[in-house]
């Protein structure tokens, strides 16, 4: 059975309140899906849960939707308390990070401009569009918050108090390195996660060129920062971000629930 289309609407959802859909949403329903008058859709807005709704064709190009009944409650949608701090990389790979972070339930995405970040112009409006489409597809009831790009210090300063920073460090664990030793040993991520259950967390991944030794020394000396290794191979930035979020979800997140 084809799934009933799902749309994010930035409007209150209540029985009978007719919602005018924008050009893009109207085009998607009427032209792409070729829905007829009275067709069923599902609406969510990040606040009022998910609602069954009916489409009305206003013209060949414009549609409205009338919410009928709430079918999923927003309550209990703890969402996850996971922030992803990622250094933007090439466009397609960054788009992949945004899409997968949304599917993996990240609550907040922060593009971080580290010393070796090559991509300095960041289109957060584009990121928000990718995240919205991914949220519709992945059956989320909310959208991740996407913050404007920030330098490393500013991004870390903006983290809510008590957030554990999981620093994905490709340098792994070199005790004799200046940033090594007891304070800054990098441990396998699973070992670290076992100690972080129940805590809000932020995962930090670097750019294609990785972190500089100055950034590494700063991060490993920072309070509540947990340097982790993701195995013996060097992963692409997008692979590292997706892998780290997957591990966090499996141990600390909402994957302890059965499917949707
Ligand atoms: N240029 C770096 C090098 O060759 O060592 C690799 C950087 S890697 C492409 C991009 C980011 O992915 C890293 O900064 C780190 O955050 C993460 N990463 C990649 N492999 C990792 C690993 N084995 N352990 C922890 N983090 C890793």
PDB file of C-alpha atoms and ligand atoms in Angstrom:
ATOM      1  CA  UNK A   1       0.000   0.000   0.000  1.00  0.00           C
ATOM      2  CA  UNK A   2       1.469   3.349  -0.985  1.00  0.00           C
ATOM      3  CA  UNK A   3       2.138   5.322   2.158  1.00  0.00           C
ATOM      4  CA  UNK A   4      -0.026   8.383   2.669  1.00  0.00           C
ATOM      5  CA  UNK A   5       2.079  11.468   1.871  1.00  0.00           C
ATOM      6  CA  UNK A   6       3.416  13.394   4.865  1.00  0.00           C
ATOM      7  CA  UNK A   7       3.932  17.156   4.921  1.00  0.00           C
ATOM      8  CA  UNK A   8       5.488  19.536   7.444  1.00  0.00           C
ATOM      9  CA  UNK A   9       3.334  22.641   7.839  1.00  0.00           C
ATOM     10  CA  UNK A  10       4.364  25.701   9.824  1.00  0.00           C
ATOM     11  CA  UNK A  11       0.850  26.301  11.149  1.00  0.00           C
ATOM     12  CA  UNK A  12      -1.261  25.139  14.107  1.00  0.00           C
ATOM     13  CA  UNK A  13      -3.007  21.805  13.565  1.00  0.00           C
ATOM     14  CA  UNK A  14      -6.600  21.617  14.814  1.00  0.00           C
ATOM     15  CA  UNK A  15      -9.734  19.889  13.575  1.00  0.00           C
ATOM     16  CA  UNK A  16     -11.329  21.634  10.638  1.00  0.00           C
ATOM     17  CA  UNK A  17      -8.846  24.513  10.316  1.00  0.00           C
ATOM     18  CA  UNK A  18      -8.259  24.809   6.548  1.00  0.00           C
ATOM     19  CA  UNK A  19      -4.562  25.284   5.711  1.00  0.00           C
ATOM     20  CA  UNK A  20      -3.433  26.921   2.477  1.00  0.00           C
ATOM     21  CA  UNK A  21      -0.450  24.945   1.158  1.00  0.00           C
ATOM     22  CA  UNK A  22       2.446  26.769  -0.468  1.00  0.00           C
ATOM     23  CA  UNK A  23       3.399  26.458  -4.162  1.00  0.00           C
ATOM     24  CA  UNK A  24       5.955  23.729  -3.558  1.00  0.00           C
ATOM     25  CA  UNK A  25       3.632  21.628  -1.407  1.00  0.00           C
ATOM     26  CA  UNK A  26       0.734  22.148  -3.841  1.00  0.00           C
ATOM     27  CA  UNK A  27       2.918  21.182  -6.793  1.00  0.00           C
ATOM     28  CA  UNK A  28       4.137  18.068  -4.990  1.00  0.00           C
ATOM     29  CA  UNK A  29       0.600  16.877  -4.136  1.00  0.00           C
ATOM     30  CA  UNK A  30      -1.221  17.903  -7.316  1.00  0.00           C
ATOM     31  CA  UNK A  31       1.417  17.502 -10.030  1.00  0.00           C
ATOM     32  CA  UNK A  32       3.967  15.006  -8.718  1.00  0.00           C
ATOM     33  CA  UNK A  33       1.619  12.709  -6.777  1.00  0.00           C
ATOM     34  CA  UNK A  34      -1.433  13.692  -8.883  1.00  0.00           C
ATOM     35  CA  UNK A  35      -3.678  13.568  -5.834  1.00  0.00           C
ATOM     36  CA  UNK A  36      -7.373  14.163  -6.385  1.00  0.00           C
ATOM     37  CA  UNK A  37      -9.796  16.239  -4.340  1.00  0.00           C
ATOM     38  CA  UNK A  38     -10.417  14.568  -0.980  1.00  0.00           C
ATOM     39  CA  UNK A  39      -7.175  12.580  -1.066  1.00  0.00           C
ATOM     40  CA  UNK A  40      -5.598  11.741   2.280  1.00  0.00           C
ATOM     41  CA  UNK A  41      -2.383  13.343   3.570  1.00  0.00           C
ATOM     42  CA  UNK A  42      -0.653  13.443   6.931  1.00  0.00           C
ATOM     43  CA  UNK A  43       0.458  16.725   8.492  1.00  0.00           C
ATOM     44  CA  UNK A  44       2.908  17.528  11.306  1.00  0.00           C
ATOM     45  CA  UNK A  45       4.277  20.818  12.623  1.00  0.00           C
ATOM     46  CA  UNK A  46       6.683  19.813  15.387  1.00  0.00           C
ATOM     47  CA  UNK A  47       4.233  20.829  18.132  1.00  0.00           C
ATOM     48  CA  UNK A  48       0.811  19.189  17.658  1.00  0.00           C
ATOM     49  CA  UNK A  49       1.739  15.624  16.780  1.00  0.00           C
ATOM     50  CA  UNK A  50       0.648  14.134  13.442  1.00  0.00           C
ATOM     51  CA  UNK A  51      -2.811  14.615  11.935  1.00  0.00           C
ATOM     52  CA  UNK A  52      -4.751  12.867   9.187  1.00  0.00           C
ATOM     53  CA  UNK A  53      -5.975  15.472   6.705  1.00  0.00           C
ATOM     54  CA  UNK A  54      -7.839  15.847   3.439  1.00  0.00           C
ATOM     55  CA  UNK A  55      -6.633  17.695   0.334  1.00  0.00           C
ATOM     56  CA  UNK A  56      -8.816  20.189  -1.483  1.00  0.00           C
ATOM     57  CA  UNK A  57      -7.871  21.351  -4.963  1.00  0.00           C
ATOM     58  CA  UNK A  58      -8.305  25.137  -5.092  1.00  0.00           C
ATOM     59  CA  UNK A  59      -7.017  25.321  -8.664  1.00  0.00           C
ATOM     60  CA  UNK A  60      -4.728  23.265 -10.916  1.00  0.00           C
ATOM     61  CA  UNK A  61      -1.812  24.749  -9.021  1.00  0.00           C
ATOM     62  CA  UNK A  62      -3.039  25.418  -5.511  1.00  0.00           C
ATOM     63  CA  UNK A  63      -4.210  23.063  -2.809  1.00  0.00           C
ATOM     64  CA  UNK A  64      -5.493  23.322   0.746  1.00  0.00           C
ATOM     65  CA  UNK A  65      -5.547  20.710   3.474  1.00  0.00           C
ATOM     66  CA  UNK A  66      -8.074  20.237   6.251  1.00  0.00           C
ATOM     67  CA  UNK A  67      -6.844  18.449   9.397  1.00  0.00           C
ATOM     68  CA  UNK A  68      -9.332  15.754  10.483  1.00  0.00           C
ATOM     69  CA  UNK A  69      -7.915  13.837  13.456  1.00  0.00           C
ATOM     70  CA  UNK A  70      -4.728  13.603  15.466  1.00  0.00           C
ATOM     71  CA  UNK A  71      -3.163  10.213  14.744  1.00  0.00           C
ATOM     72  CA  UNK A  72       0.138  10.532  16.675  1.00  0.00           C
ATOM     73  CA  UNK A  73       0.694  12.526  19.827  1.00  0.00           C
ATOM     74  CA  UNK A  74       3.675  14.850  20.246  1.00  0.00           C
ATOM     75  CA  UNK A  75       3.826  13.821  23.912  1.00  0.00           C
ATOM     76  CA  UNK A  76       6.426  11.295  24.762  1.00  0.00           C
ATOM     77  CA  UNK A  77       8.394  12.371  21.711  1.00  0.00           C
ATOM     78  CA  UNK A  78      11.433  13.000  23.823  1.00  0.00           C
ATOM     79  CA  UNK A  79      13.361  13.311  20.632  1.00  0.00           C
ATOM     80  CA  UNK A  80      16.989  12.805  21.318  1.00  0.00           C
ATOM     81  CA  UNK A  81      19.285  15.101  23.215  1.00  0.00           C
ATOM     82  CA  UNK A  82      21.916  14.837  20.563  1.00  0.00           C
ATOM     83  CA  UNK A  83      23.677  17.761  18.897  1.00  0.00           C
ATOM     84  CA  UNK A  84      25.937  17.221  15.891  1.00  0.00           C
ATOM     85  CA  UNK A  85      28.780  19.716  15.525  1.00  0.00           C
ATOM     86  CA  UNK A  86      30.226  19.044  12.075  1.00  0.00           C
ATOM     87  CA  UNK A  87      32.827  20.742   9.938  1.00  0.00           C
ATOM     88  CA  UNK A  88      31.184  21.221   6.530  1.00  0.00           C
ATOM     89  CA  UNK A  89      32.821  19.294   3.701  1.00  0.00           C
ATOM     90  CA  UNK A  90      32.021  19.138  -0.033  1.00  0.00           C
ATOM     91  CA  UNK A  91      28.407  19.939  -0.927  1.00  0.00           C
ATOM     92  CA  UNK A  92      27.055  16.440  -1.636  1.00  0.00           C
ATOM     93  CA  UNK A  93      28.791  14.964   1.415  1.00  0.00           C
ATOM     94  CA  UNK A  94      27.505  17.766   3.644  1.00  0.00           C
ATOM     95  CA  UNK A  95      23.992  17.249   2.277  1.00  0.00           C
ATOM     96  CA  UNK A  96      24.354  13.579   3.220  1.00  0.00           C
ATOM     97  CA  UNK A  97      25.386  14.525   6.774  1.00  0.00           C
ATOM     98  CA  UNK A  98      22.290  16.751   7.136  1.00  0.00           C
ATOM     99  CA  UNK A  99      19.933  14.107   5.758  1.00  0.00           C
ATOM    100  CA  UNK A 100      21.349  11.243   7.849  1.00  0.00           C
ATOM    101  CA  UNK A 101      21.562  13.326  11.022  1.00  0.00           C
ATOM    102  CA  UNK A 102      17.837  14.064  10.583  1.00  0.00           C
ATOM    103  CA  UNK A 103      17.012  10.401  10.042  1.00  0.00           C
ATOM    104  CA  UNK A 104      19.168   9.507  13.041  1.00  0.00           C
ATOM    105  CA  UNK A 105      17.198  11.860  15.245  1.00  0.00           C
ATOM    106  CA  UNK A 106      19.722  14.622  15.953  1.00  0.00           C
ATOM    107  CA  UNK A 107      17.967  17.485  17.734  1.00  0.00           C
ATOM    108  CA  UNK A 108      20.401  20.206  16.649  1.00  0.00           C
ATOM    109  CA  UNK A 109      22.932  20.555  13.824  1.00  0.00           C
ATOM    110  CA  UNK A 110      25.755  23.090  14.013  1.00  0.00           C
ATOM    111  CA  UNK A 111      28.156  23.689  11.086  1.00  0.00           C
ATOM    112  CA  UNK A 112      31.568  24.373  12.711  1.00  0.00           C
ATOM    113  CA  UNK A 113      34.305  26.278  10.854  1.00  0.00           C
ATOM    114  CA  UNK A 114      37.516  24.673  12.126  1.00  0.00           C
ATOM    115  CA  UNK A 115      41.025  25.746  11.036  1.00  0.00           C
ATOM    116  CA  UNK A 116      41.124  23.272   8.154  1.00  0.00           C
ATOM    117  CA  UNK A 117      37.503  23.616   7.051  1.00  0.00           C
ATOM    118  CA  UNK A 118      37.703  24.317   3.319  1.00  0.00           C
ATOM    119  CA  UNK A 119      33.991  25.053   2.795  1.00  0.00           C
ATOM    120  CA  UNK A 120      33.599  28.476   4.421  1.00  0.00           C
ATOM    121  CA  UNK A 121      30.286  29.525   2.823  1.00  0.00           C
ATOM    122  CA  UNK A 122      27.474  27.628   4.503  1.00  0.00           C
ATOM    123  CA  UNK A 123      23.888  27.679   3.169  1.00  0.00           C
ATOM    124  CA  UNK A 124      21.790  26.942   6.260  1.00  0.00           C
ATOM    125  CA  UNK A 125      18.587  27.680   4.308  1.00  0.00           C
ATOM    126  CA  UNK A 126      19.539  24.806   2.046  1.00  0.00           C
ATOM    127  CA  UNK A 127      20.314  22.612   5.045  1.00  0.00           C
ATOM    128  CA  UNK A 128      16.860  23.388   6.515  1.00  0.00           C
ATOM    129  CA  UNK A 129      15.174  22.299   3.280  1.00  0.00           C
ATOM    130  CA  UNK A 130      17.105  19.020   3.217  1.00  0.00           C
ATOM    131  CA  UNK A 131      16.281  18.398   6.876  1.00  0.00           C
ATOM    132  CA  UNK A 132      12.580  19.139   6.308  1.00  0.00           C
ATOM    133  CA  UNK A 133      12.352  16.629   3.436  1.00  0.00           C
ATOM    134  CA  UNK A 134      14.254  14.035   5.473  1.00  0.00           C
ATOM    135  CA  UNK A 135      11.962  14.592   8.485  1.00  0.00           C
ATOM    136  CA  UNK A 136       8.875  14.075   6.299  1.00  0.00           C
ATOM    137  CA  UNK A 137      10.329  10.841   4.920  1.00  0.00           C
ATOM    138  CA  UNK A 138      11.664   9.469   8.217  1.00  0.00           C
ATOM    139  CA  UNK A 139       8.339   9.978  10.050  1.00  0.00           C
ATOM    140  CA  UNK A 140       9.815  12.364  12.607  1.00  0.00           C
ATOM    141  CA  UNK A 141       7.357  14.606  14.430  1.00  0.00           C
ATOM    142  CA  UNK A 142       9.808  17.495  14.642  1.00  0.00           C
ATOM    143  CA  UNK A 143      12.586  19.135  12.648  1.00  0.00           C
ATOM    144  CA  UNK A 144      16.184  19.382  13.838  1.00  0.00           C
ATOM    145  CA  UNK A 145      17.229  22.896  14.782  1.00  0.00           C
ATOM    146  CA  UNK A 146      19.938  24.077  12.382  1.00  0.00           C
ATOM    147  CA  UNK A 147      22.167  26.816  13.732  1.00  0.00           C
ATOM    148  CA  UNK A 148      24.235  29.277  11.706  1.00  0.00           C
ATOM    149  CA  UNK A 149      27.877  28.312  11.089  1.00  0.00           C
ATOM    150  CA  UNK A 150      30.226  29.200  13.944  1.00  0.00           C
ATOM    151  CA  UNK A 151      33.911  28.914  14.821  1.00  0.00           C
ATOM    152  CA  UNK A 152      34.930  26.045  17.085  1.00  0.00           C
ATOM    153  CA  UNK A 153      35.175  28.113  20.305  1.00  0.00           C
ATOM    154  CA  UNK A 154      31.815  29.824  19.732  1.00  0.00           C
ATOM    155  CA  UNK A 155      30.073  26.560  18.847  1.00  0.00           C
ATOM    156  CA  UNK A 156      31.376  24.900  22.010  1.00  0.00           C
ATOM    157  CA  UNK A 157      30.532  27.940  24.187  1.00  0.00           C
ATOM    158  CA  UNK A 158      26.943  27.779  22.863  1.00  0.00           C
ATOM    159  CA  UNK A 159      26.426  24.183  23.987  1.00  0.00           C
ATOM    160  CA  UNK A 160      23.853  23.882  26.775  1.00  0.00           C
ATOM    161  CA  UNK A 161      25.497  23.401  30.205  1.00  0.00           C
ATOM    162  CA  UNK A 162      26.037  19.737  31.099  1.00  0.00           C
ATOM    163  CA  UNK A 163      26.437  18.606  27.491  1.00  0.00           C
ATOM    164  CA  UNK A 164      29.042  15.877  27.120  1.00  0.00           C
ATOM    165  CA  UNK A 165      31.234  16.618  24.086  1.00  0.00           C
ATOM    166  CA  UNK A 166      32.167  13.453  22.172  1.00  0.00           C
ATOM    167  CA  UNK A 167      35.224  14.483  20.173  1.00  0.00           C
ATOM    168  CA  UNK A 168      35.746  12.159  17.188  1.00  0.00           C
ATOM    169  CA  UNK A 169      39.498  12.367  16.823  1.00  0.00           C
ATOM    170  CA  UNK A 170      41.173  10.641  13.906  1.00  0.00           C
ATOM    171  CA  UNK A 171      44.493  10.821  15.772  1.00  0.00           C
ATOM    172  CA  UNK A 172      43.201   8.123  18.077  1.00  0.00           C
ATOM    173  CA  UNK A 173      45.316   7.350  21.103  1.00  0.00           C
ATOM    174  CA  UNK A 174      49.015   8.236  21.127  1.00  0.00           C
ATOM    175  CA  UNK A 175      50.117   8.373  24.755  1.00  0.00           C
ATOM    176  CA  UNK A 176      53.480   9.944  23.914  1.00  0.00           C
ATOM    177  CA  UNK A 177      51.903  12.756  21.898  1.00  0.00           C
ATOM    178  CA  UNK A 178      51.854  16.185  23.584  1.00  0.00           C
ATOM    179  CA  UNK A 179      48.082  16.023  23.809  1.00  0.00           C
ATOM    180  CA  UNK A 180      48.129  12.386  24.923  1.00  0.00           C
ATOM    181  CA  UNK A 181      48.673  11.034  28.400  1.00  0.00           C
ATOM    182  CA  UNK A 182      45.979  10.390  30.949  1.00  0.00           C
ATOM    183  CA  UNK A 183      44.046  13.623  30.373  1.00  0.00           C
ATOM    184  CA  UNK A 184      43.580  13.179  26.686  1.00  0.00           C
ATOM    185  CA  UNK A 185      43.555   9.488  25.935  1.00  0.00           C
ATOM    186  CA  UNK A 186      41.124   8.691  23.099  1.00  0.00           C
ATOM    187  CA  UNK A 187      39.044   5.624  23.865  1.00  0.00           C
ATOM    188  CA  UNK A 188      36.807   3.416  21.725  1.00  0.00           C
ATOM    189  CA  UNK A 189      33.492   5.228  21.411  1.00  0.00           C
ATOM    190  CA  UNK A 190      31.435   2.357  22.822  1.00  0.00           C
ATOM    191  CA  UNK A 191      33.449   2.411  26.068  1.00  0.00           C
ATOM    192  CA  UNK A 192      32.835   6.152  26.433  1.00  0.00           C
ATOM    193  CA  UNK A 193      29.121   5.910  25.650  1.00  0.00           C
ATOM    194  CA  UNK A 194      28.618   3.421  28.461  1.00  0.00           C
ATOM    195  CA  UNK A 195      29.471   6.301  30.831  1.00  0.00           C
ATOM    196  CA  UNK A 196      27.281   8.892  29.091  1.00  0.00           C
ATOM    197  CA  UNK A 197      23.867   7.248  29.231  1.00  0.00           C
ATOM    198  CA  UNK A 198      21.125   9.669  30.197  1.00  0.00           C
ATOM    199  CA  UNK A 199      23.206  12.752  29.402  1.00  0.00           C
ATOM    200  CA  UNK A 200      22.695  15.273  26.594  1.00  0.00           C
ATOM    201  CA  UNK A 201      25.592  14.904  24.172  1.00  0.00           C
ATOM    202  CA  UNK A 202      27.253  16.675  21.265  1.00  0.00           C
ATOM    203  CA  UNK A 203      29.288  14.793  18.663  1.00  0.00           C
ATOM    204  CA  UNK A 204      32.094  16.738  16.964  1.00  0.00           C
ATOM    205  CA  UNK A 205      33.588  15.698  13.608  1.00  0.00           C
ATOM    206  CA  UNK A 206      36.256  17.481  11.597  1.00  0.00           C
ATOM    207  CA  UNK A 207      36.802  18.398   7.936  1.00  0.00           C
ATOM    208  CA  UNK A 208      38.644  16.506   5.201  1.00  0.00           C
ATOM    209  CA  UNK A 209      41.948  17.752   6.615  1.00  0.00           C
ATOM    210  CA  UNK A 210      41.127  16.748  10.186  1.00  0.00           C
ATOM    211  CA  UNK A 211      41.906  18.730  13.325  1.00  0.00           C
ATOM    212  CA  UNK A 212      45.138  20.677  13.854  1.00  0.00           C
ATOM    213  CA  UNK A 213      47.338  19.735  16.814  1.00  0.00           C
ATOM    214  CA  UNK A 214      46.416  23.075  18.399  1.00  0.00           C
ATOM    215  CA  UNK A 215      42.709  22.257  18.143  1.00  0.00           C
ATOM    216  CA  UNK A 216      43.381  18.753  19.415  1.00  0.00           C
ATOM    217  CA  UNK A 217      45.346  19.971  22.452  1.00  0.00           C
ATOM    218  CA  UNK A 218      42.559  22.492  23.226  1.00  0.00           C
ATOM    219  CA  UNK A 219      39.780  19.921  22.855  1.00  0.00           C
ATOM    220  CA  UNK A 220      41.520  17.199  24.828  1.00  0.00           C
ATOM    221  CA  UNK A 221      42.205  19.616  27.646  1.00  0.00           C
ATOM    222  CA  UNK A 222      38.578  20.848  27.712  1.00  0.00           C
ATOM    223  CA  UNK A 223      36.282  19.829  30.581  1.00  0.00           C
ATOM    224  CA  UNK A 224      33.522  17.295  29.874  1.00  0.00           C
ATOM    225  CA  UNK A 225      35.134  16.362  26.567  1.00  0.00           C
ATOM    226  CA  UNK A 226      35.488  12.723  25.612  1.00  0.00           C
ATOM    227  CA  UNK A 227      38.007  12.008  22.808  1.00  0.00           C
ATOM    228  CA  UNK A 228      36.920   8.873  20.945  1.00  0.00           C
ATOM    229  CA  UNK A 229      38.288   6.642  18.224  1.00  0.00           C
ATOM    230  CA  UNK A 230      36.084   5.141  15.510  1.00  0.00           C
ATOM    231  CA  UNK A 231      38.283   2.152  14.759  1.00  0.00           C
ATOM    232  CA  UNK A 232      41.689   1.762  13.143  1.00  0.00           C
ATOM    233  CA  UNK A 233      40.841   3.266   9.751  1.00  0.00           C
ATOM    234  CA  UNK A 234      40.475   6.893   8.700  1.00  0.00           C
ATOM    235  CA  UNK A 235      36.815   7.491   7.850  1.00  0.00           C
ATOM    236  CA  UNK A 236      35.477  10.187   5.551  1.00  0.00           C
ATOM    237  CA  UNK A 237      33.855  12.993   7.541  1.00  0.00           C
ATOM    238  CA  UNK A 238      30.358  11.924   6.529  1.00  0.00           C
ATOM    239  CA  UNK A 239      31.086   8.284   7.430  1.00  0.00           C
ATOM    240  CA  UNK A 240      32.427   9.355  10.821  1.00  0.00           C
ATOM    241  CA  UNK A 241      29.402  11.548  11.571  1.00  0.00           C
ATOM    242  CA  UNK A 242      26.910   8.855  10.568  1.00  0.00           C
ATOM    243  CA  UNK A 243      28.800   6.112  12.436  1.00  0.00           C
ATOM    244  CA  UNK A 244      29.140   8.157  15.624  1.00  0.00           C
ATOM    245  CA  UNK A 245      25.456   9.143  15.623  1.00  0.00           C
ATOM    246  CA  UNK A 246      24.458   5.520  15.025  1.00  0.00           C
ATOM    247  CA  UNK A 247      26.532   4.331  17.966  1.00  0.00           C
ATOM    248  CA  UNK A 248      25.147   7.071  20.204  1.00  0.00           C
ATOM    249  CA  UNK A 249      21.552   6.233  19.259  1.00  0.00           C
ATOM    250  CA  UNK A 250      22.090   2.529  19.868  1.00  0.00           C
ATOM    251  CA  UNK A 251      23.608   3.018  23.336  1.00  0.00           C
ATOM    252  CA  UNK A 252      22.253   6.361  24.644  1.00  0.00           C
ATOM    253  CA  UNK A 253      19.414   7.310  22.324  1.00  0.00           C
ATOM    254  CA  UNK A 254      15.932   6.144  21.380  1.00  0.00           C
ATOM    255  CA  UNK A 255      16.803   2.946  19.596  1.00  0.00           C
ATOM    256  CA  UNK A 256      15.780   1.075  22.706  1.00  0.00           C
ATOM    257  CA  UNK A 257      12.217   1.500  21.433  1.00  0.00           C
ATOM    258  CA  UNK A 258      10.766  -0.916  18.936  1.00  0.00           C
ATOM    259  CA  UNK A 259      10.074   0.466  15.438  1.00  0.00           C
ATOM    260  CA  UNK A 260       7.635   3.322  14.739  1.00  0.00           C
TER     261      UNK A 260
HETATM  262  N1  LIG B   1      42.881  14.251   7.290  1.00  0.00           N
HETATM  263  C1  LIG B   1      42.711  13.378   8.436  1.00  0.00           C
HETATM  264  C2  LIG B   1      43.767  12.299   8.455  1.00  0.00           C
HETATM  265  O1  LIG B   1      44.143  11.855   7.353  1.00  0.00           O
HETATM  266  O2  LIG B   1      44.117  11.862   9.540  1.00  0.00           O
HETATM  267  C3  LIG B   1      41.345  12.686   8.363  1.00  0.00           C
HETATM  268  C4  LIG B   1      40.167  13.542   8.711  1.00  0.00           C
HETATM  269  S1  LIG B   1      38.698  12.596   8.499  1.00  0.00           S
HETATM  270  C5  LIG B   1      38.551  12.612   6.772  1.00  0.00           C
HETATM  271  C6  LIG B   1      37.416  13.741   8.977  1.00  0.00           C
HETATM  272  C7  LIG B   1      36.934  13.591  10.415  1.00  0.00           C
HETATM  273  O3  LIG B   1      36.302  12.334  10.589  1.00  0.00           O
HETATM  274  C8  LIG B   1      38.002  13.625  11.463  1.00  0.00           C
HETATM  275  O4  LIG B   1      38.409  14.936  11.771  1.00  0.00           O
HETATM  276  C9  LIG B   1      37.308  12.944  12.636  1.00  0.00           C
HETATM  277  O5  LIG B   1      36.414  13.846  13.261  1.00  0.00           O
HETATM  278  C10 LIG B   1      36.514  11.864  11.928  1.00  0.00           C
HETATM  279  N2  LIG B   1      37.229  10.589  11.873  1.00  0.00           N
HETATM  280  C11 LIG B   1      37.649   9.944  10.757  1.00  0.00           C
HETATM  281  N3  LIG B   1      38.209   8.763  11.083  1.00  0.00           N
HETATM  282  C12 LIG B   1      38.150   8.641  12.435  1.00  0.00           C
HETATM  283  C13 LIG B   1      38.560   7.658  13.393  1.00  0.00           C
HETATM  284  N4  LIG B   1      39.134   6.512  12.998  1.00  0.00           N
HETATM  285  N5  LIG B   1      38.343   7.884  14.698  1.00  0.00           N
HETATM  286  C14 LIG B   1      37.744   9.028  15.117  1.00  0.00           C
HETATM  287  N6  LIG B   1      37.321  10.011  14.271  1.00  0.00           N
HETATM  288  C15 LIG B   1      37.526   9.817  12.941  1.00  0.00           C
END
